[in-house]
Amino acid sequence: MRFTLPEHKTLTHETVIPIRWGDMDAMGHVNNTVYFRYLEIARLEWLYRIGGPAHPSHGSGPVIVNAFCNFVRQLEFPGEVLARHYIANPGRTSFETYVVMERVGEPGVVYAEGGAKTVWTDYAAKKAVPLPASVRAFFG
């Protein structure tokens, strides 16, 4: 099953992530679970840039309710991943994030793409709350 990224999405930023030797598995390529870590790195860098809390002590913040990754090509050590982070489909309490991963030095060659649905949550009440203005501003 392959998930399709939406046509209409907003690029929030790009980040370069080094491929570490420890990211590899016995097959000699980056382990599938590590791609989800790369998605997380790109997403959290964006949230921190906009001042979004990512810790329960802040009262409310993002909670991932689902995530996916389409594995297109094998990444191998050494190298770096260019992760392009996008947002789309805002709701009252949620939005979606998407990341397209290329190998640095191979522009336009997609190695993986993935995403996650994020719900803004009151951590104490464990209930969804409206997106803060700082997040909503990215959707225009």
Short mmCIF file of N, CA and C in Angstrom, two decimals:
data_model
loop_
_atom_site.label_atom_id
_atom_site.label_comp_id
_atom_site.label_asym_id
_atom_site.label_seq_id
_atom_site.Cartn_x
_atom_site.Cartn_y
_atom_site.Cartn_z
N MET A 1 0.84 -1.17 0.00
CA MET A 1 0.00 0.00 0.00
C MET A 1 0.89 1.24 0.00
N ARG A 2 0.59 2.15 -0.88
CA ARG A 2 1.37 3.38 -0.99
C ARG A 2 0.47 4.56 -0.68
N PHE A 3 0.93 5.44 0.20
CA PHE A 3 0.20 6.65 0.53
C PHE A 3 0.66 7.77 -0.40
N THR A 4 -0.26 8.58 -0.83
CA THR A 4 0.04 9.68 -1.74
C THR A 4 0.08 10.99 -0.98
N LEU A 5 1.11 11.78 -1.22
CA LEU A 5 1.20 13.10 -0.61
C LEU A 5 0.25 14.03 -1.34
N PRO A 6 -0.36 14.97 -0.61
CA PRO A 6 -1.30 15.88 -1.27
C PRO A 6 -0.60 16.81 -2.25
N GLU A 7 -1.33 17.19 -3.28
CA GLU A 7 -0.78 18.11 -4.27
C GLU A 7 -0.56 19.49 -3.66
N HIS A 8 -1.50 19.93 -2.82
CA HIS A 8 -1.42 21.26 -2.21
C HIS A 8 -0.88 21.13 -0.79
N LYS A 9 0.36 21.55 -0.63
CA LYS A 9 1.01 21.52 0.68
C LYS A 9 1.98 22.69 0.73
N THR A 10 2.34 23.10 1.94
CA THR A 10 3.21 24.26 2.13
C THR A 10 4.57 23.82 2.65
N LEU A 11 5.63 24.18 1.94
CA LEU A 11 6.99 23.89 2.39
C LEU A 11 7.30 24.79 3.58
N THR A 12 7.67 24.20 4.71
CA THR A 12 8.02 25.00 5.89
C THR A 12 9.53 25.15 6.05
N HIS A 13 10.27 24.12 5.73
CA HIS A 13 11.73 24.22 5.81
C HIS A 13 12.39 22.95 5.25
N GLU A 14 13.71 23.04 5.12
CA GLU A 14 14.53 21.91 4.72
C GLU A 14 15.60 21.71 5.78
N THR A 15 16.00 20.48 5.99
CA THR A 15 17.07 20.19 6.93
C THR A 15 17.92 19.06 6.37
N VAL A 16 19.19 19.05 6.72
CA VAL A 16 20.10 17.99 6.30
C VAL A 16 20.38 17.10 7.51
N ILE A 17 20.20 15.81 7.32
CA ILE A 17 20.37 14.83 8.39
C ILE A 17 21.48 13.87 7.99
N PRO A 18 22.53 13.75 8.80
CA PRO A 18 23.60 12.80 8.46
C PRO A 18 23.13 11.36 8.62
N ILE A 19 23.54 10.51 7.69
CA ILE A 19 23.29 9.08 7.83
C ILE A 19 24.42 8.53 8.69
N ARG A 20 24.05 7.95 9.83
CA ARG A 20 25.05 7.42 10.75
C ARG A 20 25.27 5.92 10.50
N TRP A 21 26.44 5.45 10.82
CA TRP A 21 26.74 4.03 10.67
C TRP A 21 25.71 3.20 11.43
N GLY A 22 25.33 3.67 12.60
CA GLY A 22 24.36 2.94 13.43
C GLY A 22 22.94 2.94 12.87
N ASP A 23 22.68 3.73 11.83
CA ASP A 23 21.36 3.73 11.18
C ASP A 23 21.18 2.50 10.28
N MET A 24 22.29 1.82 9.99
CA MET A 24 22.27 0.69 9.06
C MET A 24 21.77 -0.58 9.76
N ASP A 25 21.24 -1.50 8.96
CA ASP A 25 20.85 -2.79 9.50
C ASP A 25 21.71 -3.89 8.87
N ALA A 26 21.38 -5.12 9.15
CA ALA A 26 22.18 -6.25 8.67
C ALA A 26 22.17 -6.37 7.14
N MET A 27 21.22 -5.73 6.49
CA MET A 27 21.13 -5.77 5.03
C MET A 27 22.01 -4.72 4.37
N GLY A 28 22.67 -3.87 5.18
CA GLY A 28 23.59 -2.88 4.64
C GLY A 28 22.96 -1.58 4.18
N HIS A 29 21.71 -1.36 4.58
CA HIS A 29 21.06 -0.08 4.25
C HIS A 29 20.39 0.48 5.50
N VAL A 30 19.94 1.72 5.42
CA VAL A 30 19.28 2.35 6.56
C VAL A 30 18.04 1.53 6.91
N ASN A 31 17.92 1.19 8.19
CA ASN A 31 16.80 0.40 8.67
C ASN A 31 15.50 1.17 8.52
N ASN A 32 14.42 0.48 8.18
CA ASN A 32 13.14 1.13 7.96
C ASN A 32 12.69 1.98 9.15
N THR A 33 12.97 1.55 10.36
CA THR A 33 12.53 2.31 11.53
C THR A 33 13.22 3.67 11.61
N VAL A 34 14.42 3.77 11.07
CA VAL A 34 15.19 5.02 11.14
C VAL A 34 14.55 6.11 10.28
N TYR A 35 13.89 5.73 9.21
CA TYR A 35 13.20 6.72 8.38
C TYR A 35 12.17 7.49 9.21
N PHE A 36 11.51 6.79 10.13
CA PHE A 36 10.55 7.47 11.00
C PHE A 36 11.26 8.46 11.93
N ARG A 37 12.48 8.15 12.32
CA ARG A 37 13.28 9.09 13.11
C ARG A 37 13.60 10.31 12.27
N TYR A 38 13.95 10.12 11.01
CA TYR A 38 14.22 11.25 10.11
C TYR A 38 12.97 12.13 9.97
N LEU A 39 11.79 11.51 9.84
CA LEU A 39 10.53 12.27 9.79
C LEU A 39 10.36 13.10 11.06
N GLU A 40 10.64 12.48 12.20
CA GLU A 40 10.51 13.15 13.49
C GLU A 40 11.47 14.33 13.60
N ILE A 41 12.70 14.15 13.17
CA ILE A 41 13.69 15.24 13.23
C ILE A 41 13.19 16.44 12.44
N ALA A 42 12.74 16.22 11.22
CA ALA A 42 12.25 17.33 10.39
C ALA A 42 11.04 18.01 11.02
N ARG A 43 10.11 17.22 11.52
CA ARG A 43 8.89 17.77 12.14
C ARG A 43 9.21 18.58 13.39
N LEU A 44 10.06 18.05 14.26
CA LEU A 44 10.38 18.75 15.50
C LEU A 44 11.21 20.00 15.26
N GLU A 45 12.10 19.98 14.27
CA GLU A 45 12.84 21.21 13.95
C GLU A 45 11.87 22.32 13.58
N TRP A 46 10.85 21.99 12.78
CA TRP A 46 9.85 23.00 12.41
C TRP A 46 9.09 23.48 13.64
N LEU A 47 8.63 22.55 14.48
CA LEU A 47 7.86 22.95 15.66
C LEU A 47 8.68 23.85 16.58
N TYR A 48 9.95 23.54 16.77
CA TYR A 48 10.78 24.39 17.62
C TYR A 48 11.03 25.75 16.99
N ARG A 49 11.15 25.80 15.67
CA ARG A 49 11.35 27.09 14.99
C ARG A 49 10.17 28.03 15.18
N ILE A 50 8.97 27.49 15.26
CA ILE A 50 7.80 28.35 15.44
C ILE A 50 7.43 28.51 16.90
N GLY A 51 8.27 27.98 17.79
CA GLY A 51 8.03 28.12 19.22
C GLY A 51 6.99 27.17 19.77
N GLY A 52 6.70 26.14 18.99
CA GLY A 52 5.69 25.18 19.43
C GLY A 52 6.22 24.27 20.52
N PRO A 53 5.44 24.11 21.57
CA PRO A 53 5.87 23.22 22.65
C PRO A 53 5.86 21.76 22.21
N ALA A 54 6.73 21.01 22.74
CA ALA A 54 6.77 19.58 22.45
C ALA A 54 7.04 18.80 23.73
N HIS A 55 6.56 19.34 24.85
CA HIS A 55 6.79 18.71 26.14
C HIS A 55 5.56 18.88 27.01
N PRO A 56 5.16 17.85 27.75
CA PRO A 56 3.96 17.94 28.58
C PRO A 56 3.94 19.11 29.57
N SER A 57 5.10 19.59 29.99
CA SER A 57 5.12 20.70 30.95
C SER A 57 4.59 22.00 30.34
N HIS A 58 4.43 22.04 29.01
CA HIS A 58 3.93 23.25 28.35
C HIS A 58 2.41 23.31 28.33
N GLY A 59 1.73 22.32 28.83
CA GLY A 59 0.27 22.34 28.89
C GLY A 59 -0.41 21.73 27.69
N SER A 60 -0.05 22.19 26.51
CA SER A 60 -0.64 21.61 25.30
C SER A 60 0.42 21.55 24.22
N GLY A 61 0.16 20.70 23.25
CA GLY A 61 1.12 20.57 22.16
C GLY A 61 0.76 19.44 21.23
N PRO A 62 1.68 19.10 20.35
CA PRO A 62 1.40 18.12 19.30
C PRO A 62 1.45 16.68 19.78
N VAL A 63 0.52 15.89 19.27
CA VAL A 63 0.51 14.44 19.47
C VAL A 63 0.31 13.80 18.10
N ILE A 64 1.16 12.87 17.76
CA ILE A 64 1.04 12.16 16.48
C ILE A 64 0.01 11.05 16.65
N VAL A 65 -1.00 11.03 15.77
CA VAL A 65 -2.02 9.99 15.86
C VAL A 65 -1.88 8.91 14.79
N ASN A 66 -1.13 9.20 13.74
CA ASN A 66 -0.75 8.16 12.78
C ASN A 66 0.44 8.64 11.98
N ALA A 67 1.16 7.70 11.40
CA ALA A 67 2.34 8.05 10.61
C ALA A 67 2.53 6.99 9.53
N PHE A 68 3.16 7.40 8.43
CA PHE A 68 3.43 6.46 7.35
C PHE A 68 4.74 6.83 6.68
N CYS A 69 5.31 5.87 5.95
CA CYS A 69 6.50 6.12 5.16
C CYS A 69 6.47 5.23 3.92
N ASN A 70 6.66 5.86 2.76
CA ASN A 70 6.82 5.13 1.50
C ASN A 70 8.32 5.00 1.25
N PHE A 71 8.82 3.78 1.23
CA PHE A 71 10.23 3.54 0.99
C PHE A 71 10.43 3.38 -0.52
N VAL A 72 11.19 4.27 -1.13
CA VAL A 72 11.33 4.29 -2.58
C VAL A 72 12.67 3.69 -3.01
N ARG A 73 13.76 4.12 -2.37
CA ARG A 73 15.10 3.62 -2.67
C ARG A 73 15.84 3.39 -1.35
N GLN A 74 16.87 2.57 -1.40
CA GLN A 74 17.65 2.29 -0.20
C GLN A 74 18.67 3.39 0.05
N LEU A 75 18.70 3.89 1.28
CA LEU A 75 19.75 4.81 1.71
C LEU A 75 20.86 3.99 2.35
N GLU A 76 22.10 4.42 2.13
CA GLU A 76 23.25 3.72 2.70
C GLU A 76 24.24 4.73 3.27
N PHE A 77 25.00 4.29 4.25
CA PHE A 77 26.09 5.06 4.84
C PHE A 77 27.28 4.97 3.89
N PRO A 78 28.08 6.01 3.74
CA PRO A 78 27.95 7.36 4.30
C PRO A 78 27.06 8.22 3.41
N GLY A 79 26.63 9.32 3.95
CA GLY A 79 25.84 10.26 3.18
C GLY A 79 24.99 11.15 4.06
N GLU A 80 24.21 11.97 3.42
CA GLU A 80 23.31 12.87 4.13
C GLU A 80 21.96 12.87 3.42
N VAL A 81 20.92 13.07 4.22
CA VAL A 81 19.56 13.12 3.70
C VAL A 81 19.10 14.57 3.72
N LEU A 82 18.56 15.05 2.61
CA LEU A 82 17.90 16.34 2.56
C LEU A 82 16.42 16.07 2.79
N ALA A 83 15.90 16.55 3.92
CA ALA A 83 14.50 16.34 4.27
C ALA A 83 13.74 17.64 4.07
N ARG A 84 12.76 17.61 3.17
CA ARG A 84 11.90 18.77 2.94
C ARG A 84 10.60 18.55 3.70
N HIS A 85 10.29 19.48 4.60
CA HIS A 85 9.12 19.35 5.47
C HIS A 85 7.97 20.22 4.97
N TYR A 86 6.79 19.63 4.88
CA TYR A 86 5.59 20.33 4.40
C TYR A 86 4.46 20.18 5.41
N ILE A 87 3.50 21.10 5.36
CA ILE A 87 2.28 20.97 6.14
C ILE A 87 1.09 21.11 5.19
N ALA A 88 -0.05 20.53 5.61
CA ALA A 88 -1.24 20.58 4.77
C ALA A 88 -2.47 20.22 5.60
N ASN A 89 -3.62 20.44 5.00
CA ASN A 89 -4.91 19.98 5.51
C ASN A 89 -5.19 20.35 6.97
N PRO A 90 -5.16 21.65 7.29
CA PRO A 90 -5.45 22.03 8.67
C PRO A 90 -6.92 21.81 9.00
N GLY A 91 -7.15 21.39 10.21
CA GLY A 91 -8.51 21.30 10.75
C GLY A 91 -8.58 22.21 11.96
N ARG A 92 -9.62 22.06 12.74
CA ARG A 92 -9.75 22.89 13.94
C ARG A 92 -8.67 22.54 14.97
N THR A 93 -8.38 21.24 15.11
CA THR A 93 -7.43 20.78 16.12
C THR A 93 -6.25 20.01 15.54
N SER A 94 -6.20 19.85 14.23
CA SER A 94 -5.17 18.98 13.65
C SER A 94 -4.63 19.53 12.34
N PHE A 95 -3.53 18.94 11.92
CA PHE A 95 -2.92 19.23 10.62
C PHE A 95 -2.08 18.02 10.24
N GLU A 96 -1.63 18.01 9.00
CA GLU A 96 -0.79 16.92 8.53
C GLU A 96 0.58 17.45 8.16
N THR A 97 1.60 16.65 8.43
CA THR A 97 2.96 16.98 8.03
C THR A 97 3.43 15.93 7.03
N TYR A 98 4.28 16.37 6.12
CA TYR A 98 4.84 15.48 5.11
C TYR A 98 6.32 15.79 4.97
N VAL A 99 7.11 14.77 4.70
CA VAL A 99 8.54 14.95 4.48
C VAL A 99 8.94 14.16 3.24
N VAL A 100 9.66 14.82 2.35
CA VAL A 100 10.23 14.16 1.18
C VAL A 100 11.73 14.09 1.41
N MET A 101 12.29 12.89 1.29
CA MET A 101 13.71 12.68 1.56
C MET A 101 14.48 12.36 0.29
N GLU A 102 15.52 13.15 0.06
CA GLU A 102 16.45 12.92 -1.04
C GLU A 102 17.84 12.75 -0.44
N ARG A 103 18.72 12.15 -1.18
CA ARG A 103 20.12 12.06 -0.76
C ARG A 103 20.80 13.35 -1.22
N VAL A 104 21.55 13.99 -0.32
CA VAL A 104 22.28 15.20 -0.70
C VAL A 104 23.20 14.85 -1.87
N GLY A 105 23.19 15.70 -2.88
CA GLY A 105 23.98 15.45 -4.08
C GLY A 105 23.22 14.76 -5.19
N GLU A 106 21.98 14.37 -4.90
CA GLU A 106 21.13 13.74 -5.91
C GLU A 106 19.79 14.47 -5.97
N PRO A 107 19.80 15.73 -6.40
CA PRO A 107 18.56 16.50 -6.39
C PRO A 107 17.47 15.87 -7.27
N GLY A 108 16.27 15.86 -6.72
CA GLY A 108 15.12 15.34 -7.45
C GLY A 108 14.93 13.84 -7.38
N VAL A 109 15.88 13.12 -6.78
CA VAL A 109 15.76 11.66 -6.65
C VAL A 109 15.21 11.36 -5.25
N VAL A 110 13.96 10.95 -5.20
CA VAL A 110 13.29 10.70 -3.92
C VAL A 110 13.67 9.31 -3.40
N TYR A 111 14.12 9.26 -2.15
CA TYR A 111 14.45 8.00 -1.51
C TYR A 111 13.32 7.51 -0.61
N ALA A 112 12.59 8.45 -0.03
CA ALA A 112 11.44 8.10 0.81
C ALA A 112 10.57 9.33 0.97
N GLU A 113 9.32 9.09 1.28
CA GLU A 113 8.41 10.18 1.61
C GLU A 113 7.43 9.66 2.64
N GLY A 114 7.12 10.52 3.58
CA GLY A 114 6.24 10.07 4.65
C GLY A 114 5.48 11.23 5.25
N GLY A 115 4.69 10.90 6.24
CA GLY A 115 3.91 11.94 6.87
C GLY A 115 3.29 11.48 8.17
N ALA A 116 2.60 12.42 8.80
CA ALA A 116 1.94 12.14 10.07
C ALA A 116 0.77 13.09 10.25
N LYS A 117 -0.27 12.60 10.91
CA LYS A 117 -1.37 13.47 11.33
C LYS A 117 -1.07 13.88 12.76
N THR A 118 -1.16 15.18 13.00
CA THR A 118 -0.85 15.75 14.31
C THR A 118 -2.09 16.39 14.89
N VAL A 119 -2.41 16.05 16.12
CA VAL A 119 -3.53 16.65 16.83
C VAL A 119 -2.98 17.47 17.98
N TRP A 120 -3.40 18.75 18.07
CA TRP A 120 -2.97 19.60 19.18
C TRP A 120 -3.78 19.18 20.40
N THR A 121 -3.10 18.88 21.50
CA THR A 121 -3.72 18.23 22.64
C THR A 121 -3.42 18.94 23.94
N ASP A 122 -4.44 19.04 24.79
CA ASP A 122 -4.25 19.46 26.18
C ASP A 122 -3.72 18.22 26.89
N TYR A 123 -2.46 18.27 27.32
CA TYR A 123 -1.81 17.07 27.86
C TYR A 123 -2.46 16.57 29.14
N ALA A 124 -2.87 17.47 30.03
CA ALA A 124 -3.47 17.06 31.30
C ALA A 124 -4.85 16.43 31.08
N ALA A 125 -5.66 17.07 30.24
CA ALA A 125 -7.02 16.58 29.98
C ALA A 125 -7.04 15.44 28.97
N LYS A 126 -5.93 15.28 28.22
CA LYS A 126 -5.85 14.26 27.17
C LYS A 126 -6.98 14.44 26.15
N LYS A 127 -7.20 15.70 25.76
CA LYS A 127 -8.25 16.05 24.80
C LYS A 127 -7.70 17.00 23.75
N ALA A 128 -8.23 16.90 22.55
CA ALA A 128 -7.84 17.80 21.47
C ALA A 128 -8.31 19.22 21.78
N VAL A 129 -7.46 20.19 21.42
CA VAL A 129 -7.79 21.61 21.59
C VAL A 129 -7.48 22.33 20.27
N PRO A 130 -8.06 23.52 20.06
CA PRO A 130 -7.81 24.24 18.81
C PRO A 130 -6.32 24.52 18.60
N LEU A 131 -5.93 24.52 17.33
CA LEU A 131 -4.55 24.84 16.98
C LEU A 131 -4.21 26.25 17.44
N PRO A 132 -3.01 26.47 17.99
CA PRO A 132 -2.62 27.83 18.37
C PRO A 132 -2.40 28.69 17.13
N ALA A 133 -2.50 29.99 17.32
CA ALA A 133 -2.33 30.95 16.22
C ALA A 133 -0.98 30.79 15.54
N SER A 134 0.07 30.46 16.30
CA SER A 134 1.42 30.32 15.73
C SER A 134 1.48 29.19 14.70
N VAL A 135 0.69 28.17 14.89
CA VAL A 135 0.64 27.06 13.94
C VAL A 135 -0.32 27.40 12.80
N ARG A 136 -1.49 27.89 13.15
CA ARG A 136 -2.51 28.21 12.15
C ARG A 136 -2.00 29.23 11.13
N ALA A 137 -1.11 30.13 11.55
CA ALA A 137 -0.58 31.18 10.66
C ALA A 137 0.10 30.59 9.43
N PHE A 138 0.66 29.40 9.54
CA PHE A 138 1.35 28.78 8.41
C PHE A 138 0.40 28.35 7.30
N PHE A 139 -0.88 28.25 7.61
CA PHE A 139 -1.85 27.78 6.63
C PHE A 139 -2.54 28.91 5.89
N GLY A 140 -2.20 30.15 6.23
CA GLY A 140 -2.74 31.30 5.52
C GLY A 140 -4.12 31.72 5.86
#
